mmCIF file of C-alpha atoms and ligand atoms in Angstrom:
data_model
loop_
_atom_site.group_PDB
_atom_site.id
_atom_site.type_symbol
_atom_site.label_atom_id
_atom_site.label_comp_id
_atom_site.label_asym_id
_atom_site.label_seq_id
_atom_site.Cartn_x
_atom_site.Cartn_y
_atom_site.Cartn_z
ATOM 1 C CA UNK A 156 -42.702 -16.762 -20.814
ATOM 2 C CA UNK A 157 -41.149 -13.340 -20.449
ATOM 3 C CA UNK A 158 -42.296 -13.311 -16.879
ATOM 4 C CA UNK A 159 -40.585 -16.630 -16.226
ATOM 5 C CA UNK A 160 -37.325 -15.350 -17.701
ATOM 6 C CA UNK A 161 -37.503 -12.305 -15.521
ATOM 7 C CA UNK A 162 -38.077 -14.466 -12.511
ATOM 8 C CA UNK A 163 -35.106 -16.684 -13.349
ATOM 9 C CA UNK A 164 -32.908 -13.655 -13.736
ATOM 10 C CA UNK A 165 -34.125 -12.272 -10.453
ATOM 11 C CA UNK A 166 -33.388 -15.532 -8.705
ATOM 12 C CA UNK A 167 -29.875 -15.629 -10.128
ATOM 13 C CA UNK A 168 -29.255 -12.084 -9.024
ATOM 14 C CA UNK A 169 -30.596 -12.931 -5.607
ATOM 15 C CA UNK A 170 -28.357 -15.961 -5.345
ATOM 16 C CA UNK A 171 -25.263 -13.943 -6.285
ATOM 17 C CA UNK A 172 -26.173 -11.398 -3.641
ATOM 18 C CA UNK A 173 -26.627 -14.104 -1.067
ATOM 19 C CA UNK A 174 -23.267 -15.619 -1.922
ATOM 20 C CA UNK A 175 -21.654 -12.200 -1.619
ATOM 21 C CA UNK A 176 -23.286 -11.598 1.742
ATOM 22 C CA UNK A 177 -22.344 -15.060 2.964
ATOM 23 C CA UNK A 178 -18.695 -14.606 1.966
ATOM 24 C CA UNK A 179 -18.681 -11.264 3.691
ATOM 25 C CA UNK A 180 -20.096 -12.766 6.916
ATOM 26 C CA UNK A 181 -17.546 -15.562 6.739
ATOM 27 C CA UNK A 182 -14.691 -13.087 6.345
ATOM 28 C CA UNK A 183 -15.985 -10.961 9.212
ATOM 29 C CA UNK A 184 -16.215 -13.924 11.537
ATOM 30 C CA UNK A 185 -12.926 -15.539 10.555
ATOM 31 C CA UNK A 186 -10.771 -12.445 10.317
ATOM 32 C CA UNK A 187 -11.016 -12.285 14.113
ATOM 33 C CA UNK A 188 -9.209 -15.605 14.299
ATOM 34 C CA UNK A 189 -6.866 -15.165 11.334
ATOM 35 C CA UNK A 190 -4.191 -13.236 13.189
ATOM 36 C CA UNK A 191 -3.901 -15.763 16.031
ATOM 37 C CA UNK A 192 -4.022 -18.644 13.563
ATOM 38 C CA UNK A 193 -1.026 -17.205 11.661
ATOM 39 C CA UNK A 194 -3.055 -16.880 8.473
ATOM 40 C CA UNK A 195 -1.958 -13.277 7.984
ATOM 41 C CA UNK A 196 1.509 -12.624 6.638
ATOM 42 C CA UNK A 197 3.472 -9.971 4.815
ATOM 43 C CA UNK A 198 4.976 -9.869 1.388
ATOM 44 C CA UNK A 199 7.586 -7.289 0.482
ATOM 45 C CA UNK A 200 7.824 -5.508 -2.842
ATOM 46 C CA UNK A 201 11.175 -3.865 -3.621
ATOM 47 C CA UNK A 202 11.233 -0.132 -4.372
ATOM 48 C CA UNK A 203 13.951 0.595 -6.901
ATOM 49 C CA UNK A 204 16.117 3.563 -7.857
ATOM 50 C CA UNK A 205 15.738 3.523 -11.645
ATOM 51 C CA UNK A 206 19.220 4.896 -12.343
ATOM 52 C CA UNK A 207 21.084 1.843 -11.070
ATOM 53 C CA UNK A 208 18.239 -0.636 -10.564
ATOM 54 C CA UNK A 209 19.176 -1.072 -6.895
ATOM 55 C CA UNK A 210 16.740 -1.877 -4.085
ATOM 56 C CA UNK A 211 16.279 1.190 -1.892
ATOM 57 C CA UNK A 212 13.581 -0.318 0.291
ATOM 58 C CA UNK A 213 10.428 -2.398 0.429
ATOM 59 C CA UNK A 214 6.691 -1.916 0.732
ATOM 60 C CA UNK A 215 5.062 -4.347 3.149
ATOM 61 C CA UNK A 216 1.850 -5.802 1.687
ATOM 62 C CA UNK A 217 -0.558 -7.746 3.844
ATOM 63 C CA UNK A 218 -1.822 -11.178 2.797
ATOM 64 C CA UNK A 219 -4.479 -13.524 4.145
ATOM 65 C CA UNK A 220 -4.138 -17.203 3.341
ATOM 66 C CA UNK A 221 -7.534 -18.615 4.316
ATOM 67 C CA UNK A 222 -7.547 -22.392 4.923
ATOM 68 C CA UNK A 223 -10.642 -22.927 2.742
ATOM 69 C CA UNK A 224 -11.039 -19.824 0.558
ATOM 70 C CA UNK A 225 -7.352 -19.532 -0.343
ATOM 71 C CA UNK A 226 -5.619 -16.183 -0.818
ATOM 72 C CA UNK A 227 -7.837 -13.190 -0.125
ATOM 73 C CA UNK A 228 -6.874 -9.754 -1.426
ATOM 74 C CA UNK A 229 -6.264 -6.914 1.031
ATOM 75 C CA UNK A 230 -8.603 -4.895 -1.189
ATOM 76 C CA UNK A 231 -11.340 -7.231 0.056
ATOM 77 C CA UNK A 232 -10.428 -7.835 3.702
ATOM 78 C CA UNK A 233 -8.966 -4.477 4.802
ATOM 79 C CA UNK A 234 -12.397 -2.802 4.443
ATOM 80 C CA UNK A 235 -13.871 -5.672 6.500
ATOM 81 C CA UNK A 236 -11.215 -5.133 9.181
ATOM 82 C CA UNK A 237 -12.026 -1.423 9.189
ATOM 83 C CA UNK A 238 -15.743 -2.007 9.578
ATOM 84 C CA UNK A 239 -15.619 -4.591 12.354
ATOM 85 C CA UNK A 240 -13.041 -2.716 14.405
ATOM 86 C CA UNK A 241 -10.084 -5.029 13.787
ATOM 87 C CA UNK A 242 -7.903 -2.667 11.761
ATOM 88 C CA UNK A 243 -6.163 -1.245 14.845
ATOM 89 C CA UNK A 244 -5.001 -4.658 16.002
ATOM 90 C CA UNK A 245 -4.092 -5.826 12.507
ATOM 91 C CA UNK A 246 -2.388 -2.546 11.625
ATOM 92 C CA UNK A 247 -0.235 -2.705 14.757
ATOM 93 C CA UNK A 248 0.789 -6.238 13.914
ATOM 94 C CA UNK A 249 1.741 -5.208 10.363
ATOM 95 C CA UNK A 250 3.816 -2.301 11.614
ATOM 96 C CA UNK A 251 5.652 -4.426 14.150
ATOM 97 C CA UNK A 252 6.283 -7.344 11.775
ATOM 98 C CA UNK A 253 7.538 -5.032 9.016
ATOM 99 C CA UNK A 254 9.889 -3.156 11.344
ATOM 100 C CA UNK A 255 11.275 -6.418 12.792
ATOM 101 C CA UNK A 256 11.948 -7.620 9.252
ATOM 102 C CA UNK A 257 13.659 -4.351 8.374
ATOM 103 C CA UNK A 258 15.876 -4.653 11.455
ATOM 104 C CA UNK A 259 16.939 -8.109 10.327
ATOM 105 C CA UNK A 260 17.721 -6.948 6.801
ATOM 106 C CA UNK A 261 19.496 -3.827 7.988
ATOM 107 C CA UNK A 262 21.853 -5.859 10.184
ATOM 108 C CA UNK A 263 25.232 -6.209 8.524
ATOM 109 C CA UNK A 264 24.215 -4.017 5.609
ATOM 110 C CA UNK A 265 26.019 -0.741 5.009
ATOM 111 C CA UNK A 266 23.474 0.868 2.695
ATOM 112 C CA UNK A 267 20.317 2.162 4.311
ATOM 113 C CA UNK A 268 17.065 0.394 3.512
ATOM 114 C CA UNK A 269 13.564 1.766 4.007
ATOM 115 C CA UNK A 270 10.328 0.028 4.928
ATOM 116 C CA UNK A 271 7.018 1.431 3.714
ATOM 117 C CA UNK A 272 3.908 0.432 5.655
ATOM 118 C CA UNK A 273 0.339 1.141 4.556
ATOM 119 C CA UNK A 274 -1.864 2.846 7.123
ATOM 120 C CA UNK A 275 -5.635 2.799 6.705
ATOM 121 C CA UNK A 276 -7.938 5.806 6.817
ATOM 122 C CA UNK A 277 -9.533 4.372 9.961
ATOM 123 C CA UNK A 278 -6.154 4.157 11.734
ATOM 124 C CA UNK A 279 -5.460 7.759 10.760
ATOM 125 C CA UNK A 280 -8.854 8.886 12.056
ATOM 126 C CA UNK A 281 -8.484 6.917 15.322
ATOM 127 C CA UNK A 282 -6.406 8.175 18.221
ATOM 128 C CA UNK A 283 -3.831 5.400 18.540
ATOM 129 C CA UNK A 284 -1.543 5.733 15.538
ATOM 130 C CA UNK A 285 1.175 7.942 17.047
ATOM 131 C CA UNK A 286 1.273 5.809 20.191
ATOM 132 C CA UNK A 287 1.587 2.578 18.219
ATOM 133 C CA UNK A 288 4.335 3.958 15.972
ATOM 134 C CA UNK A 289 6.226 5.280 19.008
ATOM 135 C CA UNK A 290 6.023 1.888 20.710
ATOM 136 C CA UNK A 291 7.127 -0.085 17.645
ATOM 137 C CA UNK A 292 10.084 2.246 17.006
ATOM 138 C CA UNK A 293 11.212 1.837 20.605
ATOM 139 C CA UNK A 294 10.732 -1.934 20.607
ATOM 140 C CA UNK A 295 12.467 -2.623 17.319
ATOM 141 C CA UNK A 296 15.173 0.038 17.536
ATOM 142 C CA UNK A 297 15.156 0.758 13.793
ATOM 143 C CA UNK A 298 16.320 4.146 12.508
ATOM 144 C CA UNK A 299 13.195 6.295 12.639
ATOM 145 C CA UNK A 300 13.873 7.771 9.199
ATOM 146 C CA UNK A 301 13.862 4.317 7.625
ATOM 147 C CA UNK A 302 10.146 3.904 8.334
ATOM 148 C CA UNK A 303 7.772 5.354 5.745
ATOM 149 C CA UNK A 304 4.063 5.438 6.411
ATOM 150 C CA UNK A 305 1.819 5.379 3.331
ATOM 151 C CA UNK A 306 -1.541 7.080 3.568
ATOM 152 C CA UNK A 307 -3.835 7.387 0.602
ATOM 153 C CA UNK A 308 -4.475 10.812 -0.788
ATOM 154 C CA UNK A 309 -8.216 10.340 -0.211
ATOM 155 C CA UNK A 310 -7.789 9.287 3.444
ATOM 156 C CA UNK A 311 -5.711 12.385 4.104
ATOM 157 C CA UNK A 312 -7.904 14.844 2.241
ATOM 158 C CA UNK A 313 -11.055 13.453 3.913
ATOM 159 C CA UNK A 314 -9.998 15.385 7.026
ATOM 160 C CA UNK A 315 -6.926 17.400 6.151
ATOM 161 C CA UNK A 316 -6.862 19.315 9.448
ATOM 162 C CA UNK A 317 -6.795 16.126 11.497
ATOM 163 C CA UNK A 318 -4.233 14.587 9.132
ATOM 164 C CA UNK A 319 -2.036 17.657 9.534
ATOM 165 C CA UNK A 320 -2.105 17.371 13.338
ATOM 166 C CA UNK A 321 -1.231 13.657 13.262
ATOM 167 C CA UNK A 322 1.432 14.168 10.588
ATOM 168 C CA UNK A 323 3.153 16.810 12.695
ATOM 169 C CA UNK A 324 3.418 14.357 15.575
ATOM 170 C CA UNK A 325 4.704 11.606 13.296
ATOM 171 C CA UNK A 326 7.267 13.941 11.739
ATOM 172 C CA UNK A 327 8.418 14.886 15.232
ATOM 173 C CA UNK A 328 9.243 11.195 15.699
ATOM 174 C CA UNK A 329 11.378 11.342 12.549
ATOM 175 C CA UNK A 330 9.366 8.912 10.431
ATOM 176 C CA UNK A 331 8.663 9.696 6.800
ATOM 177 C CA UNK A 332 5.278 10.102 5.146
ATOM 178 C CA UNK A 333 4.013 9.214 1.663
ATOM 179 C CA UNK A 334 0.764 10.048 -0.087
ATOM 180 C CA UNK A 335 -0.332 6.799 -1.739
ATOM 181 C CA UNK A 336 -2.497 6.413 -4.855
ATOM 182 C CA UNK A 337 -1.760 10.027 -5.672
ATOM 183 C CA UNK A 338 -3.801 11.470 -8.513
ATOM 184 C CA UNK A 339 -6.948 9.473 -7.740
ATOM 185 C CA UNK A 340 -8.197 11.710 -4.917
ATOM 186 C CA UNK A 341 -9.045 15.375 -4.785
ATOM 187 C CA UNK A 342 -6.079 17.088 -3.240
ATOM 188 C CA UNK A 343 -6.394 20.703 -2.416
ATOM 189 C CA UNK A 344 -3.088 22.265 -3.357
ATOM 190 C CA UNK A 345 -3.125 24.527 -0.325
ATOM 191 C CA UNK A 346 -3.587 21.496 1.957
ATOM 192 C CA UNK A 347 -0.868 19.656 0.099
ATOM 193 C CA UNK A 348 1.534 22.508 0.601
ATOM 194 C CA UNK A 349 0.889 22.582 4.365
ATOM 195 C CA UNK A 350 1.279 18.839 4.948
ATOM 196 C CA UNK A 351 4.732 17.747 6.173
ATOM 197 C CA UNK A 352 5.010 14.861 3.708
ATOM 198 C CA UNK A 353 8.097 13.458 1.999
ATOM 199 C CA UNK A 354 6.836 11.480 -0.973
ATOM 200 C CA UNK A 355 4.090 11.291 -3.594
ATOM 201 C CA UNK A 356 3.295 7.858 -5.007
ATOM 202 C CA UNK A 357 1.885 8.082 -8.535
ATOM 203 C CA UNK A 358 -1.056 5.716 -8.737
ATOM 204 C CA UNK A 359 -0.701 2.610 -10.859
ATOM 205 C CA UNK A 360 -3.629 3.652 -13.077
ATOM 206 C CA UNK A 361 -1.492 6.449 -14.572
ATOM 207 C CA UNK A 362 1.544 4.226 -15.091
ATOM 208 C CA UNK A 363 -0.171 1.245 -16.689
ATOM 209 C CA UNK A 364 0.146 1.580 -20.497
ATOM 210 C CA UNK A 365 1.331 5.185 -20.153
ATOM 211 C CA UNK A 366 3.417 4.693 -23.303
ATOM 212 C CA UNK A 367 0.252 4.473 -25.423
ATOM 213 C CA UNK A 368 -1.924 6.933 -23.463
ATOM 214 C CA UNK A 369 -0.703 10.523 -23.566
ATOM 215 C CA UNK A 370 -3.318 11.609 -20.984
ATOM 216 C CA UNK A 371 -1.844 9.267 -18.381
ATOM 217 C CA UNK A 372 1.667 10.339 -19.268
ATOM 218 C CA UNK A 373 0.707 13.997 -18.854
ATOM 219 C CA UNK A 374 -0.848 13.388 -15.444
ATOM 220 C CA UNK A 375 2.262 11.523 -14.287
ATOM 221 C CA UNK A 376 4.386 14.402 -15.529
ATOM 222 C CA UNK A 377 2.288 16.931 -13.600
ATOM 223 C CA UNK A 378 2.710 14.859 -10.428
ATOM 224 C CA UNK A 379 6.485 14.778 -10.920
ATOM 225 C CA UNK A 380 6.573 18.552 -11.460
ATOM 226 C CA UNK A 381 4.343 19.136 -8.441
ATOM 227 C CA UNK A 382 6.658 16.999 -6.333
ATOM 228 C CA UNK A 383 9.693 18.949 -7.597
ATOM 229 C CA UNK A 384 7.998 22.237 -6.719
ATOM 230 C CA UNK A 385 7.119 21.055 -3.227
ATOM 231 C CA UNK A 386 10.523 19.445 -2.675
ATOM 232 C CA UNK A 387 9.132 15.914 -2.450
ATOM 233 C CA UNK A 388 10.301 12.555 -3.781
ATOM 234 C CA UNK A 389 8.212 10.639 -6.310
ATOM 235 C CA UNK A 390 7.582 6.907 -6.485
ATOM 236 C CA UNK A 391 5.814 5.430 -9.517
ATOM 237 C CA UNK A 392 3.932 2.233 -8.691
ATOM 238 C CA UNK A 393 2.797 -0.528 -11.019
ATOM 239 C CA UNK A 394 5.677 -0.334 -13.515
ATOM 240 C CA UNK A 395 5.265 -3.435 -15.652
ATOM 241 C CA UNK A 396 7.143 -2.738 -18.870
ATOM 242 C CA UNK A 397 10.452 -1.374 -20.133
ATOM 243 C CA UNK A 398 8.525 1.316 -22.078
ATOM 244 C CA UNK A 399 6.861 2.593 -18.870
ATOM 245 C CA UNK A 400 10.180 2.494 -17.029
ATOM 246 C CA UNK A 401 11.934 4.505 -19.755
ATOM 247 C CA UNK A 402 9.273 7.208 -19.671
ATOM 248 C CA UNK A 403 9.367 7.467 -15.872
ATOM 249 C CA UNK A 404 13.142 7.576 -15.834
ATOM 250 C CA UNK A 405 13.108 10.398 -18.355
ATOM 251 C CA UNK A 406 10.512 12.272 -16.294
ATOM 252 C CA UNK A 407 12.828 12.005 -13.324
ATOM 253 C CA UNK A 408 10.815 9.699 -11.057
ATOM 254 C CA UNK A 409 13.070 9.090 -8.034
ATOM 255 C CA UNK A 410 11.848 5.550 -7.401
ATOM 256 C CA UNK A 411 9.867 2.896 -9.228
ATOM 257 C CA UNK A 412 8.011 -0.154 -8.036
ATOM 258 C CA UNK A 413 6.311 -2.836 -10.080
ATOM 259 C CA UNK A 414 6.267 -6.239 -11.689
ATOM 260 C CA UNK A 415 8.903 -5.132 -14.221
ATOM 261 C CA UNK A 416 11.468 -5.472 -11.434
ATOM 262 C CA UNK A 417 9.775 -7.538 -8.754
ATOM 263 C CA UNK A 418 6.376 -8.797 -7.701
ATOM 264 C CA UNK A 419 5.648 -8.696 -3.975
ATOM 265 C CA UNK A 420 7.950 -11.355 -2.461
ATOM 266 C CA UNK A 421 7.770 -13.611 0.554
ATOM 267 C CA UNK A 422 10.337 -12.692 3.206
ATOM 268 C CA UNK A 423 12.704 -15.492 2.145
ATOM 269 C CA UNK A 424 12.643 -14.445 -1.519
ATOM 270 C CA UNK A 425 13.158 -10.803 -0.587
ATOM 271 C CA UNK A 426 16.159 -11.827 1.525
ATOM 272 C CA UNK A 427 17.582 -13.587 -1.544
ATOM 273 C CA UNK A 428 16.964 -10.552 -3.741
ATOM 274 C CA UNK A 429 18.989 -8.431 -1.300
ATOM 275 C CA UNK A 430 21.773 -11.018 -1.127
ATOM 276 C CA UNK A 431 21.852 -11.261 -4.935
ATOM 277 C CA UNK A 432 22.433 -7.571 -5.171
ATOM 278 C CA UNK A 433 25.285 -7.634 -2.679
ATOM 279 C CA UNK A 434 27.202 -10.343 -4.537
HETATM 280 P P1 C2E B 211 -1.108 0.035 -2.517
HETATM 281 O O1 C2E B 211 -0.592 0.444 -1.200
HETATM 282 O O2 C2E B 211 -1.277 1.083 -3.545
HETATM 283 O O3 C2E B 211 -0.132 -1.115 -2.994
HETATM 284 C C1 C2E B 211 0.237 -1.343 -4.326
HETATM 285 C C2 C2E B 211 -0.557 -2.482 -4.923
HETATM 286 O O4 C2E B 211 -0.186 -2.603 -6.292
HETATM 287 C C3 C2E B 211 -0.275 -3.829 -4.298
HETATM 288 O O5 C2E B 211 -1.469 -4.586 -4.398
HETATM 289 C C4 C2E B 211 0.783 -4.411 -5.237
HETATM 290 O O6 C2E B 211 0.864 -5.821 -5.197
HETATM 291 C C5 C2E B 211 0.257 -3.910 -6.545
HETATM 292 N N1 C2E B 211 1.293 -3.822 -7.572
HETATM 293 C C6 C2E B 211 2.586 -3.445 -7.443
HETATM 294 N N2 C2E B 211 3.225 -3.457 -8.620
HETATM 295 C C7 C2E B 211 2.318 -3.850 -9.545
HETATM 296 C C8 C2E B 211 2.386 -4.055 -10.987
HETATM 297 O O7 C2E B 211 3.395 -3.859 -11.633
HETATM 298 N N3 C2E B 211 1.228 -4.461 -11.590
HETATM 299 C C9 C2E B 211 0.076 -4.676 -10.892
HETATM 300 N N4 C2E B 211 -0.975 -5.100 -11.570
HETATM 301 N N5 C2E B 211 -0.014 -4.496 -9.549
HETATM 302 C C10 C2E B 211 1.095 -4.080 -8.889
HETATM 303 P P2 C2E B 211 -1.998 -5.463 -3.159
HETATM 304 O O8 C2E B 211 -0.852 -6.107 -2.477
HETATM 305 O O9 C2E B 211 -3.118 -6.308 -3.673
HETATM 306 O O10 C2E B 211 -2.584 -4.382 -2.186
HETATM 307 C C11 C2E B 211 -3.688 -3.619 -2.544
HETATM 308 C C12 C2E B 211 -3.935 -2.507 -1.565
HETATM 309 O O11 C2E B 211 -4.295 -3.036 -0.295
HETATM 310 C C13 C2E B 211 -2.705 -1.636 -1.298
HETATM 311 O O12 C2E B 211 -2.550 -0.708 -2.350
HETATM 312 C C14 C2E B 211 -3.088 -1.010 0.019
HETATM 313 O O13 C2E B 211 -3.967 0.069 -0.185
HETATM 314 C C15 C2E B 211 -3.857 -2.137 0.685
HETATM 315 N N6 C2E B 211 -2.969 -2.815 1.648
HETATM 316 C C16 C2E B 211 -2.057 -3.790 1.453
HETATM 317 N N7 C2E B 211 -1.434 -4.121 2.603
HETATM 318 C C17 C2E B 211 -1.957 -3.298 3.557
HETATM 319 C C18 C2E B 211 -1.728 -3.137 4.971
HETATM 320 O O14 C2E B 211 -0.858 -3.774 5.593
HETATM 321 N N8 C2E B 211 -2.493 -2.203 5.624
HETATM 322 C C19 C2E B 211 -3.432 -1.451 4.949
HETATM 323 N N9 C2E B 211 -4.147 -0.552 5.667
HETATM 324 N N10 C2E B 211 -3.664 -1.571 3.646
HETATM 325 C C20 C2E B 211 -2.940 -2.488 2.946
HETATM 326 MG MG1 MG B 212 0.958 1.535 -0.563
HETATM 327 MG MG1 MG B 213 -0.029 2.714 -3.852
HETATM 328 MG MG1 MG B 214 -2.479 1.792 -5.342
#
């Protein structure tokens, strides 16, 4: 009997694995077509100055609406894109689409607006990033300083010397650089000091329920102090409650981003949010 149970469990496990592998193969095969089929699109999440609650810019977040599987998270398909060699093409499209959208929003608006674009570790490691950014800036004509590239702390620290070389070229173009998911990687402070970055983004894991977890609050505070020391801005991501916002405001976080203010918005809804603010 016990043997039979074990066998049943094994078969279930095997089936789950097969389903996982099948989904993965499906995503690999269909991601190649997704871009041409207009299944990929961007949402935009406002980044807010907590003092006045105004929108200072947006983070572009990639979405895949699959005709059969529905919405697929970038946490699932970005790694697939990286592995099958599609991240360069997809990343270029994201950069171009986000900058075109920024140009549209910036038209007829006096206050400057920034656009943050996520760049994958594989794009950073590859040799094309500076070329692609240069081309998109020239094509779209946006102010170079309004573009912020977000690289995760772990992607940067994986090869800090290479990151430093690429960052110097990007800074020479005038774009700004953020370390994303900060606090989750293993930053060497001496590397951090050498990197020509502008912003640290406190990872959501330290913001979520920080009002009831003093350890999270303390880590966030250390990041803010580190940023102050290095002369960098701080963005706190994943702010969901008034209590979290109040703590971050008191700590002196320069910007906040999270469901408390806005979820990621489709372009039309983001346009309305900007118009709302102006009226
Ligand atoms: P990220 O760059 O750290 O982006 C922040 C993530 O937190 C987004 O998840 C956003 O929707 C989510 N978020 C923001 N505020 C809140 C909140 O208050 N509560 C909660 N629960 N979540 C919040 P999303 O859109 O699923 O993206 C996940 C990750 O996928 C991103 O993390 C980024 O690493 C990656 N990603 C997204 N778009 C792109 C892209 O165009 N290129 C690359 N290379 N990676 C991307
Ligand atoms: Mg990001
Ligand atoms: Mg982040
Ligand atoms: Mg994150």
